[in-house]
XYZ file of C-alpha atoms in Angstrom:
691
model
C -0.216 -0.110 -0.096
C 1.154 3.306 -1.043
C 0.120 6.552 0.640
C 1.370 9.746 -1.257
C 4.823 8.305 -2.530
C 4.709 6.383 1.326
C 5.050 2.692 0.878
C 3.081 1.870 4.139
C 3.894 -1.822 4.077
C 7.464 -1.310 3.388
C 7.578 1.120 6.941
C 5.151 -1.292 8.732
C 8.625 -4.034 7.758
C 11.113 -1.487 8.896
C 9.426 -0.664 12.162
C 9.265 -4.248 13.224
C 12.748 -4.938 12.664
C 13.706 -2.031 14.932
C 11.613 -3.378 17.525
C 12.935 -7.191 17.038
C 16.063 -5.688 16.929
C 16.599 -3.671 19.852
C 14.672 -6.020 22.500
C 17.742 -8.535 22.266
C 19.305 -8.537 19.414
C 21.906 -6.082 19.699
C 22.972 -7.864 22.953
C 22.483 -10.941 21.223
C 25.130 -9.767 18.843
C 27.592 -8.385 20.711
C 27.722 -11.745 22.826
C 27.824 -14.308 19.568
C 30.646 -11.739 18.384
C 32.747 -12.203 21.451
C 31.967 -16.018 21.752
C 33.448 -16.229 18.087
C 36.518 -14.519 18.903
C 37.172 -17.038 21.987
C 36.592 -19.765 20.030
C 39.153 -18.455 16.999
C 41.888 -17.090 19.657
C 44.435 -15.467 17.706
C 44.595 -12.614 19.580
C 40.798 -12.284 19.873
C 40.366 -13.380 23.370
C 41.495 -10.205 24.635
C 39.331 -7.406 24.959
C 40.906 -4.058 23.250
C 41.283 -2.288 26.766
C 43.289 -4.723 28.126
C 45.086 -5.359 25.676
C 45.951 -1.367 25.305
C 46.415 -1.271 29.061
C 49.397 -4.567 28.613
C 50.708 -2.662 25.648
C 51.053 0.189 27.676
C 52.920 -1.371 30.787
C 55.220 -4.039 28.183
C 53.429 -6.873 29.435
C 52.341 -10.166 27.117
C 48.975 -10.640 26.506
C 49.229 -14.646 26.089
C 46.268 -16.859 25.105
C 45.892 -20.542 26.101
C 43.239 -21.560 23.765
C 41.394 -24.337 25.482
C 37.597 -23.127 23.990
C 38.790 -24.303 20.145
C 40.081 -27.954 21.058
C 37.190 -28.437 23.435
C 34.673 -27.333 20.686
C 36.156 -29.281 18.279
C 35.475 -32.496 20.359
C 32.061 -31.608 20.587
C 32.040 -31.256 16.606
C 33.808 -34.567 16.060
C 31.122 -36.165 18.223
C 28.444 -35.009 15.964
C 30.333 -35.699 12.680
C 30.740 -39.234 13.700
C 26.543 -39.417 14.968
C 25.068 -37.980 11.879
C 21.566 -38.609 11.239
C 19.697 -40.182 8.209
C 16.257 -39.259 7.807
C 13.801 -42.255 7.743
C 9.335 -41.996 7.600
C 7.199 -44.356 8.851
C 3.408 -44.559 7.961
C 1.324 -42.859 10.243
C -2.422 -42.319 8.559
C -4.450 -41.785 5.402
C -3.357 -43.940 2.715
C 0.103 -44.096 3.868
C 2.044 -47.077 3.368
C 5.452 -49.119 4.076
C 6.387 -48.877 0.468
C 5.644 -45.514 -0.070
C 7.165 -44.610 3.115
C 10.391 -46.239 2.222
C 10.431 -44.487 -1.016
C 9.957 -41.140 0.765
C 12.716 -42.171 2.834
C 15.334 -42.887 -0.038
C 14.290 -39.540 -1.732
C 15.231 -37.692 1.869
C 18.245 -39.236 1.839
C 18.892 -38.198 -1.788
C 17.992 -34.161 -1.114
C 20.055 -34.702 2.175
C 22.750 -35.941 -0.263
C 22.359 -33.104 -2.790
C 22.497 -30.142 -0.590
C 25.418 -31.881 1.480
C 23.071 -31.681 4.864
C 25.625 -33.632 6.925
C 28.459 -31.013 6.416
C 25.539 -28.270 6.773
C 24.441 -29.722 9.889
C 27.811 -29.528 11.594
C 28.012 -25.821 10.797
C 24.549 -25.302 12.310
C 25.566 -27.113 15.233
C 28.758 -25.453 15.660
C 27.229 -22.017 15.279
C 24.486 -23.102 18.213
C 27.924 -23.939 20.508
C 29.873 -21.182 19.899
C 27.251 -18.449 18.767
C 24.572 -19.624 21.117
C 21.835 -20.058 17.992
C 22.301 -21.971 14.568
C 19.484 -21.768 11.707
C 18.558 -24.103 8.627
C 16.927 -22.667 5.536
C 14.445 -24.950 3.532
C 12.576 -24.077 0.845
C 12.137 -25.102 -2.882
C 14.269 -23.729 -5.525
C 13.059 -23.885 -9.331
C 16.416 -22.040 -11.056
C 18.107 -25.850 -12.175
C 15.012 -27.873 -12.226
C 11.760 -26.827 -13.952
C 9.999 -29.444 -11.656
C 11.890 -27.800 -8.303
C 14.080 -29.179 -5.730
C 14.394 -28.593 -2.193
C 17.533 -26.507 -1.082
C 18.707 -26.377 2.529
C 21.216 -23.623 3.345
C 22.306 -22.418 6.843
C 22.304 -19.127 7.686
C 24.461 -16.753 9.839
C 22.549 -16.520 13.377
C 24.051 -12.908 13.418
C 21.085 -12.029 10.730
C 18.504 -13.759 12.010
C 15.897 -12.308 14.270
C 13.343 -14.549 15.947
C 10.178 -13.151 17.914
C 11.734 -11.319 20.647
C 8.217 -11.988 22.856
C 8.072 -15.625 22.085
C 9.155 -18.726 24.572
C 9.089 -21.628 22.266
C 11.782 -23.494 20.500
C 9.335 -24.424 17.580
C 9.142 -21.414 15.269
C 5.631 -22.652 14.744
C 4.926 -20.798 17.928
C 6.747 -17.402 16.841
C 4.497 -14.298 15.759
C 7.421 -13.926 13.114
C 11.000 -14.774 12.178
C 13.192 -11.882 10.336
C 16.367 -12.186 8.313
C 18.084 -8.886 7.194
C 20.918 -8.591 5.074
C 22.911 -6.570 2.617
C 22.437 -7.332 -1.140
C 23.473 -5.168 -4.599
C 21.409 -4.474 -7.118
C 21.980 -7.519 -8.780
C 21.602 -9.960 -6.184
C 18.044 -8.176 -5.388
C 16.811 -8.946 -9.190
C 18.052 -12.377 -8.795
C 16.040 -12.711 -5.853
C 13.080 -10.798 -6.480
C 12.899 -9.837 -10.316
C 13.342 -6.956 -12.348
C 10.954 -5.144 -10.735
C 12.008 -5.341 -7.399
C 15.623 -3.787 -8.540
C 13.916 -1.096 -10.165
C 11.935 -0.292 -6.640
C 15.143 -0.275 -4.756
C 17.086 1.514 -7.274
C 14.544 4.482 -7.015
C 14.519 4.301 -3.264
C 17.267 5.849 -2.748
C 17.916 3.490 0.319
C 21.695 2.943 -0.442
C 22.976 5.310 2.472
C 23.656 5.145 5.625
C 20.672 6.725 6.798
C 19.026 3.681 5.982
C 21.479 1.236 6.467
C 21.658 1.637 10.636
C 25.534 0.757 9.997
C 26.460 1.622 13.475
C 24.427 -1.215 15.257
C 26.542 -3.328 13.139
C 29.467 -6.137 14.711
C 31.839 -7.490 12.465
C 31.152 -10.356 10.589
C 34.116 -12.835 9.559
C 35.567 -12.478 5.744
C 38.007 -12.753 3.289
C 39.097 -9.134 3.626
C 40.082 -7.096 6.667
C 37.389 -4.486 6.790
C 35.132 -7.084 9.006
C 31.837 -4.944 8.436
C 30.716 -7.127 5.602
C 27.952 -5.388 3.610
C 27.777 -2.105 5.784
C 31.067 -1.054 4.470
C 30.263 -1.689 1.735
C 27.395 0.528 1.233
C 29.382 3.201 1.852
C 33.006 3.123 0.374
C 34.147 5.200 -2.212
C 34.037 4.500 -5.894
C 34.933 1.097 -6.652
C 32.915 -0.363 -3.880
C 29.653 -2.667 -4.566
C 26.681 -0.810 -3.488
C 24.728 -2.732 -0.994
C 20.886 -2.037 0.060
C 19.750 -3.343 3.774
C 16.978 -5.968 3.035
C 14.278 -6.932 5.734
C 13.000 -10.475 4.699
C 10.057 -10.843 7.145
C 7.719 -14.185 7.495
C 4.681 -13.557 9.688
C 1.461 -15.428 10.702
C -1.965 -13.995 9.800
C -5.317 -15.605 10.818
C -8.026 -14.990 8.438
C -10.640 -16.943 7.229
C -8.908 -19.863 4.369
C -10.196 -22.001 1.774
C -9.370 -25.943 3.327
C -10.329 -29.224 2.827
C -11.965 -31.704 5.484
C -10.829 -35.135 5.511
C -14.326 -36.809 7.003
C -12.323 -40.168 8.053
C -9.637 -38.477 10.086
C -11.076 -35.186 10.910
C -7.887 -33.707 9.697
C -8.140 -29.771 8.151
C -5.763 -28.758 5.199
C -5.477 -25.096 3.532
C -5.754 -25.184 0.179
C -2.662 -22.547 -0.553
C -0.544 -24.972 0.481
C -1.655 -27.961 -1.765
C -1.350 -28.125 -5.391
C -4.450 -28.187 -7.887
C -3.767 -32.039 -8.517
C -4.133 -32.630 -4.941
C -7.396 -30.743 -4.304
C -9.019 -33.178 -7.023
C -7.360 -36.142 -5.843
C -8.652 -35.684 -1.980
C -11.691 -33.875 -3.268
C -12.234 -37.634 -4.743
C -11.414 -39.541 -2.006
C -14.231 -37.943 -0.301
C -12.385 -34.428 1.115
C -14.983 -31.473 1.377
C -14.326 -28.248 0.941
C -14.864 -25.261 3.537
C -13.411 -22.369 5.032
C -12.845 -21.375 8.577
C -10.249 -19.359 10.573
C -6.819 -20.453 9.388
C -3.198 -19.438 9.940
C -1.242 -18.662 7.278
C 2.095 -16.834 6.341
C 2.259 -13.680 5.125
C 6.213 -13.055 3.218
C 7.100 -9.093 2.757
C 10.565 -8.337 1.865
C 11.537 -4.612 1.961
C 14.291 -1.973 2.374
C 14.001 1.201 4.115
C 10.518 2.588 2.417
C 10.205 0.554 -0.725
C 8.393 -3.101 -0.911
C 10.344 -5.220 -3.233
C 8.215 -8.922 -2.212
C 4.664 -9.412 -0.896
C 2.805 -12.507 -0.993
C 1.593 -15.327 0.999
C 4.033 -17.873 1.770
C 3.586 -21.190 -0.281
C 4.567 -23.032 2.692
C 3.242 -24.461 5.790
C 5.989 -23.094 8.264
C 8.636 -20.379 8.374
C 11.677 -21.497 6.208
C 13.951 -21.128 9.187
C 14.649 -23.970 11.615
C 16.532 -23.032 14.559
C 18.915 -24.800 16.756
C 19.472 -23.407 20.345
C 22.421 -25.475 22.126
C 20.640 -24.897 25.376
C 17.379 -23.450 25.711
C 15.307 -22.159 28.368
C 11.944 -20.312 27.660
C 13.185 -18.075 24.726
C 17.023 -17.750 26.616
C 19.725 -19.152 24.642
C 23.335 -19.943 25.642
C 26.455 -21.547 23.970
C 29.093 -24.314 25.323
C 31.198 -21.270 24.777
C 29.296 -19.119 27.258
C 30.158 -20.862 30.352
C 33.822 -21.132 28.623
C 34.907 -17.406 28.776
C 35.195 -16.959 32.395
C 37.422 -19.267 32.932
C 39.441 -18.971 29.650
C 40.093 -15.240 30.583
C 41.287 -16.376 34.247
C 43.621 -19.170 32.582
C 45.057 -16.229 30.180
C 45.584 -13.690 32.760
C 47.413 -15.899 35.158
C 49.750 -17.389 32.304
C 50.337 -13.872 31.196
C 51.189 -12.785 34.997
C 53.336 -16.071 35.557
C 55.456 -15.524 31.859
C 55.634 -11.624 32.791
C 57.505 -12.501 36.106
C 59.839 -15.269 34.571
C 61.032 -12.528 32.152
C 61.362 -9.520 34.445
C 63.187 -11.893 36.774
C 66.628 -12.182 34.614
C 66.860 -7.942 34.721
C 64.947 -7.155 37.708
C 67.206 -3.648 38.243
C 70.210 -2.421 40.397
C 70.116 0.195 43.245
C 73.200 2.259 42.172
C 74.709 5.161 44.203
C 74.879 8.622 41.942
C 77.909 8.746 40.290
C 79.224 5.645 41.486
C 80.045 3.630 38.567
C 83.047 3.765 36.480
C 82.946 1.474 33.458
C 79.564 2.885 32.258
C 76.572 5.017 33.108
C 73.485 3.754 34.630
C 71.313 3.801 31.228
C 74.051 1.082 29.771
C 73.909 -0.854 33.300
C 70.202 -1.048 32.518
C 70.405 -2.309 29.058
C 73.241 -5.074 29.772
C 72.299 -5.748 33.547
C 71.123 -9.081 32.828
C 73.626 -10.330 30.704
C 75.977 -13.013 31.683
C 79.508 -12.544 33.278
C 78.757 -8.916 33.272
C 81.058 -6.878 35.272
C 80.400 -3.560 37.000
C 82.912 -1.393 38.451
C 82.510 1.296 41.306
C 84.562 4.014 42.430
C 86.054 3.222 45.754
C 84.635 4.382 48.886
C 81.026 4.188 46.799
C 78.489 1.849 47.691
C 78.543 -1.197 45.714
C 75.913 -1.826 43.234
C 73.088 -4.194 44.323
C 70.761 -5.788 42.192
C 66.795 -6.098 43.109
C 65.693 -9.039 44.075
C 62.798 -10.207 41.605
C 59.350 -10.587 42.670
C 58.572 -14.208 43.010
C 55.539 -15.795 41.442
C 52.680 -15.163 43.899
C 51.651 -18.248 45.673
C 48.372 -19.896 44.233
C 49.208 -18.543 40.283
C 50.350 -22.328 39.535
C 47.028 -23.562 41.384
C 44.505 -20.708 39.278
C 46.116 -22.066 36.088
C 45.154 -25.166 36.795
C 41.628 -24.754 38.098
C 41.025 -22.500 35.237
C 42.327 -25.582 33.264
C 39.793 -28.038 34.788
C 36.896 -25.957 34.728
C 37.128 -25.259 30.870
C 37.110 -28.832 30.829
C 33.686 -29.321 33.344
C 32.152 -26.618 31.265
C 32.882 -27.849 27.969
C 34.057 -31.423 26.961
C 36.217 -34.141 29.638
C 38.835 -35.674 28.629
C 37.336 -38.981 27.191
C 35.431 -36.838 24.340
C 38.868 -35.467 24.018
C 40.802 -38.238 22.822
C 42.747 -38.359 25.989
C 41.529 -42.337 27.031
C 43.929 -43.337 29.556
C 44.343 -47.097 30.092
C 41.496 -48.123 28.091
C 42.424 -49.747 25.106
C 39.334 -51.907 23.609
C 36.775 -50.524 22.135
C 34.022 -51.234 24.963
C 35.998 -49.833 27.499
C 36.463 -46.668 25.062
C 32.545 -46.614 24.723
C 32.250 -46.965 28.519
C 34.616 -43.731 29.142
C 32.946 -42.159 26.228
C 29.145 -42.560 27.570
C 30.046 -41.225 30.708
C 31.552 -37.960 29.312
C 28.758 -37.789 26.672
C 26.123 -36.525 29.835
C 27.608 -33.355 29.389
C 26.922 -33.339 25.834
C 23.535 -34.837 26.363
C 21.760 -31.314 26.066
C 22.832 -29.843 23.311
C 22.457 -33.079 21.221
C 19.003 -33.493 22.697
C 18.088 -30.354 21.418
C 19.962 -31.092 18.069
C 17.990 -34.709 17.615
C 14.866 -32.010 17.970
C 15.796 -29.527 15.191
C 16.584 -33.199 12.864
C 12.735 -33.962 13.866
C 11.700 -30.295 12.683
C 13.679 -30.057 9.379
C 12.580 -34.028 8.457
C 8.599 -33.256 8.850
C 9.303 -30.276 6.878
C 11.495 -31.693 4.207
C 8.221 -34.780 3.885
C 6.034 -31.821 3.452
C 8.044 -30.260 0.562
C 7.960 -33.811 -0.720
C 4.556 -34.459 -0.689
C 3.701 -30.817 -2.182
C 5.920 -30.204 -4.914
C 7.325 -33.827 -6.302
C 4.326 -34.335 -7.108
C 5.268 -36.013 -10.711
C 6.874 -38.709 -11.997
C 10.576 -38.422 -10.898
C 13.430 -41.090 -11.325
C 16.316 -40.992 -8.480
C 19.694 -42.816 -9.013
C 19.737 -43.953 -5.137
C 23.436 -44.977 -3.575
C 23.024 -47.948 -1.098
C 25.867 -50.272 0.990
C 26.056 -53.548 0.010
C 25.382 -54.867 3.206
C 28.223 -57.589 2.916
C 31.012 -55.600 1.363
C 29.633 -52.284 2.916
C 30.451 -50.653 -0.714
C 28.340 -48.241 -2.250
C 26.444 -49.512 -4.963
C 23.453 -47.514 -7.450
C 20.014 -48.093 -7.780
C 17.036 -46.562 -10.319
C 13.765 -45.355 -7.911
C 10.793 -44.364 -9.191
C 7.767 -42.207 -7.697
C 4.636 -41.521 -8.847
C 5.177 -43.597 -11.785
C 1.606 -44.358 -13.755
C -0.228 -47.381 -14.027
C -1.900 -49.364 -16.289
C -4.997 -49.367 -14.180
C -5.218 -45.877 -13.980
C -3.445 -45.498 -10.337
C -0.002 -44.361 -9.378
C 3.479 -46.526 -8.246
C 5.019 -45.028 -5.337
C 2.408 -42.083 -4.906
C 4.378 -40.326 -2.184
C 2.116 -37.272 -2.449
C -0.905 -39.347 -0.570
C -0.891 -40.003 2.980
C 0.647 -38.315 6.309
C 4.101 -39.948 7.732
C 6.175 -39.335 10.751
C 9.767 -38.585 10.236
C 12.275 -40.705 12.380
C 15.974 -39.719 12.820
C 18.261 -42.943 12.926
C 21.997 -42.370 14.856
C 24.691 -44.440 14.286
C 27.505 -44.740 17.133
C 30.725 -43.430 16.635
C 32.322 -44.891 13.993
C 35.701 -45.676 15.151
C 35.025 -46.597 18.326
C 31.620 -48.812 17.386
C 33.616 -50.915 14.829
C 36.835 -51.602 17.191
C 34.277 -52.946 19.565
C 32.380 -55.292 17.394
C 35.790 -56.460 15.987
C 37.054 -57.088 19.533
C 33.784 -58.950 20.163
C 33.376 -60.983 17.278
C 37.097 -62.253 18.176
C 35.975 -62.837 21.747
C 33.114 -65.121 20.565
C 35.001 -67.015 17.806
C 37.480 -68.016 20.674
C 34.446 -69.048 22.919
C 33.135 -71.140 20.163
C 30.917 -69.072 18.849
C 30.601 -69.582 14.915
C 31.376 -65.961 13.633
C 32.229 -65.806 9.735
C 35.280 -64.999 8.340
C 33.716 -62.165 6.642
C 31.735 -60.443 9.836
C 35.282 -60.152 11.334
C 36.990 -58.872 8.383
C 34.234 -56.420 7.912
C 34.429 -54.759 11.455
C 38.182 -54.656 11.033
C 40.086 -51.170 10.418
C 41.660 -52.814 7.419
C 42.349 -50.067 4.791
C 41.630 -52.899 2.047
C 38.928 -54.596 3.598
C 36.502 -54.061 0.776
C 38.855 -56.041 -1.194
C 39.641 -58.597 0.937
C 35.671 -59.052 0.985
C 35.131 -59.224 -2.712
C 37.576 -62.154 -3.156
C 36.589 -64.185 -0.088
C 33.007 -64.143 -2.096
C 34.799 -64.898 -5.022
C 37.002 -68.059 -3.647
C 34.267 -69.134 -1.046
C 30.867 -69.598 -0.540
C 29.036 -66.716 0.812
C 27.404 -66.477 4.099
C 24.233 -67.008 2.049
C 25.394 -70.377 0.568
C 26.617 -71.904 3.824
C 22.978 -71.238 5.199
C 20.872 -72.518 2.117
C 23.564 -75.677 2.809
C 22.282 -76.201 6.353
C 18.833 -75.791 5.375
C 19.790 -78.339 2.723
C 20.529 -80.802 5.457
C 17.738 -80.116 7.318
C 15.636 -81.000 4.640
C 17.183 -84.351 3.425
C 17.394 -85.481 7.137
C 13.275 -84.774 7.291
C 12.658 -86.487 3.829
C 14.935 -89.657 4.672
C 12.811 -89.878 7.843
C 9.491 -89.632 6.258
C 10.473 -91.828 3.972
C 11.122 -94.577 6.936
C 7.956 -93.789 7.933
C 6.141 -94.378 5.283
C 7.611 -97.354 4.913
C 6.736 -98.689 8.508
C 3.241 -97.687 7.985
C 2.891 -99.591 4.779
C 4.062 -102.831 6.750
C 1.869 -102.233 9.283
C -1.012 -102.109 7.049
C -0.358 -105.421 5.387
C 0.354 -106.936 8.257
C -3.184 -105.419 9.692
C -4.308 -107.068 6.491
C -3.312 -110.516 7.089
C -4.145 -110.918 10.730
C -7.411 -109.836 10.000
C -7.688 -113.099 7.834
C -5.950 -115.099 10.123
C -6.454 -113.713 14.011
C -4.309 -116.641 15.196
C -0.777 -114.883 14.139
C -1.102 -111.761 16.419
C 0.714 -113.029 19.305
C 3.630 -113.794 16.984
C 3.224 -110.348 15.341
C 3.193 -108.798 18.534
C 6.267 -110.270 19.812
C 8.142 -109.680 16.513
C 7.574 -105.928 16.971
C 7.710 -105.999 20.370
C 11.500 -107.378 19.928
C 12.330 -105.021 17.409
C 11.962 -102.268 19.949
C 8.519 -100.870 18.617
C 6.368 -99.510 21.708
C 2.486 -99.213 22.518
C 1.967 -96.043 23.395
C -1.453 -97.230 24.611
C 0.157 -99.906 26.986
C -2.422 -102.570 25.337
C -0.720 -105.278 23.072
C 0.674 -103.792 19.822
C -1.916 -106.390 18.195
C -4.886 -107.731 19.364
C -5.322 -111.142 20.430
C -7.594 -113.611 18.820
C -10.192 -115.114 20.773
C -9.453 -119.105 20.737
C -12.652 -120.389 19.032
C -12.208 -117.935 15.908
C -11.173 -119.924 13.024
C -7.864 -119.029 10.841
C -8.939 -117.589 7.690
C -6.609 -117.411 4.703
C -6.755 -114.882 2.144
C -7.977 -115.476 -1.011
C -5.578 -115.469 -3.949
C -4.681 -112.224 -6.301
C -5.779 -112.589 -9.429
C -5.688 -108.514 -10.286
C -3.516 -108.251 -13.084
C -3.121 -104.426 -12.276
C -1.899 -105.007 -8.712
C 0.955 -107.193 -7.923
C 0.488 -110.694 -6.197
C 1.824 -110.814 -2.198
C 5.789 -111.339 -2.094
C 6.463 -115.272 -1.686
C 9.593 -115.054 0.499
C 11.138 -113.120 3.179
C 13.786 -112.173 1.068
C 11.300 -110.049 -1.211
C 10.359 -107.588 2.003
C 7.088 -106.704 2.623
C 7.818 -103.199 0.213
C 7.830 -104.929 -3.020
C 5.916 -103.403 -5.346
C 5.963 -99.949 -3.817
C 8.125 -97.413 -5.580
C 9.645 -94.478 -3.404
C 11.530 -92.060 -4.390
C 15.091 -91.850 -4.200
C 16.181 -89.110 -2.278
C 19.772 -87.981 -3.523
C 22.008 -85.924 -1.173
C 23.069 -82.466 -2.499
C 26.566 -83.204 -0.524
C 29.086 -85.745 0.056
C 28.581 -87.832 2.575
């Protein structure tokens, strides 16, 4: 809205920026700058005032940077425990197959954006500067279908809602990003019309930039005031504009879809036309109700460059706070500033006393020296073998006893060093494992030391979950056409990577879609792997110990968990020359089937013999005692505790079987040598392996 040349929306944006900046962000920027200097060192751990005082006194200002190795150890732990994103079905038309496809696409997106590396940067920002931020959104620059872009932001450029108390940005009123952009960058981000507005606004001067509130930023140059300096430098400098990029919630009546089965309500402005149509076909009903939407306004001091409804359900900013308490943020460096300053001052004092002890000074009677004057004595008074001559009758020159190191300075140094470890990371996480050499012992020590890192890592897991949830919604909203991905997976045997083709939203002959990731709702799962080095070491040691105790651990498993540089090649050779683990398993199954088949064959033969015998006895009951005796001598036991073959009554006449004259069936065997099984063909079971 413009009133008499006055851009009201831009002015509202600017005043909101001033409000958020002055309610805590200026103090935060100053603390973040100090914390970064404490981490980097190189002279930045001393304030300019303290260093000037020491320089005037000719005293040293030493830095014994214990913060950097502590933070690096914490970063190393995170690097060895990076995340993988996965999804599980929750409702709607979600299923495990689609969830698996979404998980693989998410891993592809993470790989394209170097998400593991970005996470380390954001995590480091949180540990050092209290706050770290991801930015996740869609980009159509390199792919007309759109692709998810994840970046990390300078925490001093991001201003959260100063009145909020929640970790989750969904509970903030707004979030503002302020930065300096050239006209070309404005055109690239917001279009030619935005460039024209910015150029006509005249907002490229110090009156609109508020440069006096800027803090120094890291750059390859030496000026430090990135953007702010360039905006006002002379000829040859790039002219930049202060950009206020603000996302904020607006509650208004909004078109939405109501899903009767689940009761879910979803705004249509975050859905594609195809998704809205498909949802209606599945029973969703269109309605209007009061809902929150995100308004996105970008402006300079008096010119609006962009003002539209956000296409996303959430702010693009995803925060990480190492320590968070109802809107208060802290980093690991904050608690280390005091001990580090005490350590630097104690060490500097100690070294100053040691340096001054060599030439502590002389007490000389006036005009008593004969071979030099007092100025020369001051210069050479600490030299070895110095000879000082003085006139007869004068008082002999006297060397001043140097000050001794004050009692307790060494203890102060030790205490400050220990305090730094207590408030950052202990020795176990710094690689100082003591006498623990096995992987199991190292893991035990690391587990105990990791309790110090529990809160920052738990907050990181929460940030990961928010990022994964937003990634899932972007994939379901914008990855709604047929796409083909080349997914890299690991061979479970060799651990080597191989490529696999993944298709999503593929039309099928029945009018449906294969791997339709746009439907259903899913929950994000964050998987964490143990620290790679210590984990593999412990697995290797445990596998060797189990083999010593008689457990049949395959050779391939032992090699896989070893630290051999060429273990992948060794595993491939083992697969080529020896049967793999799967082959061994199949062989074992085949032997079991053979044994079972042989047992069944014996049972069949026994049953056939019993049937033949029963038929003969039914014709001649007098022979039943003889049959019972024969079976009993063969070790056959009757479970019913009765005679195996019932004994006939004495008066029952013997009946002989009629002769078999049927040509289709063989006659009963005439000799015992023939056996009771003659005439029955039983399959011969060949053993797959040599006996």
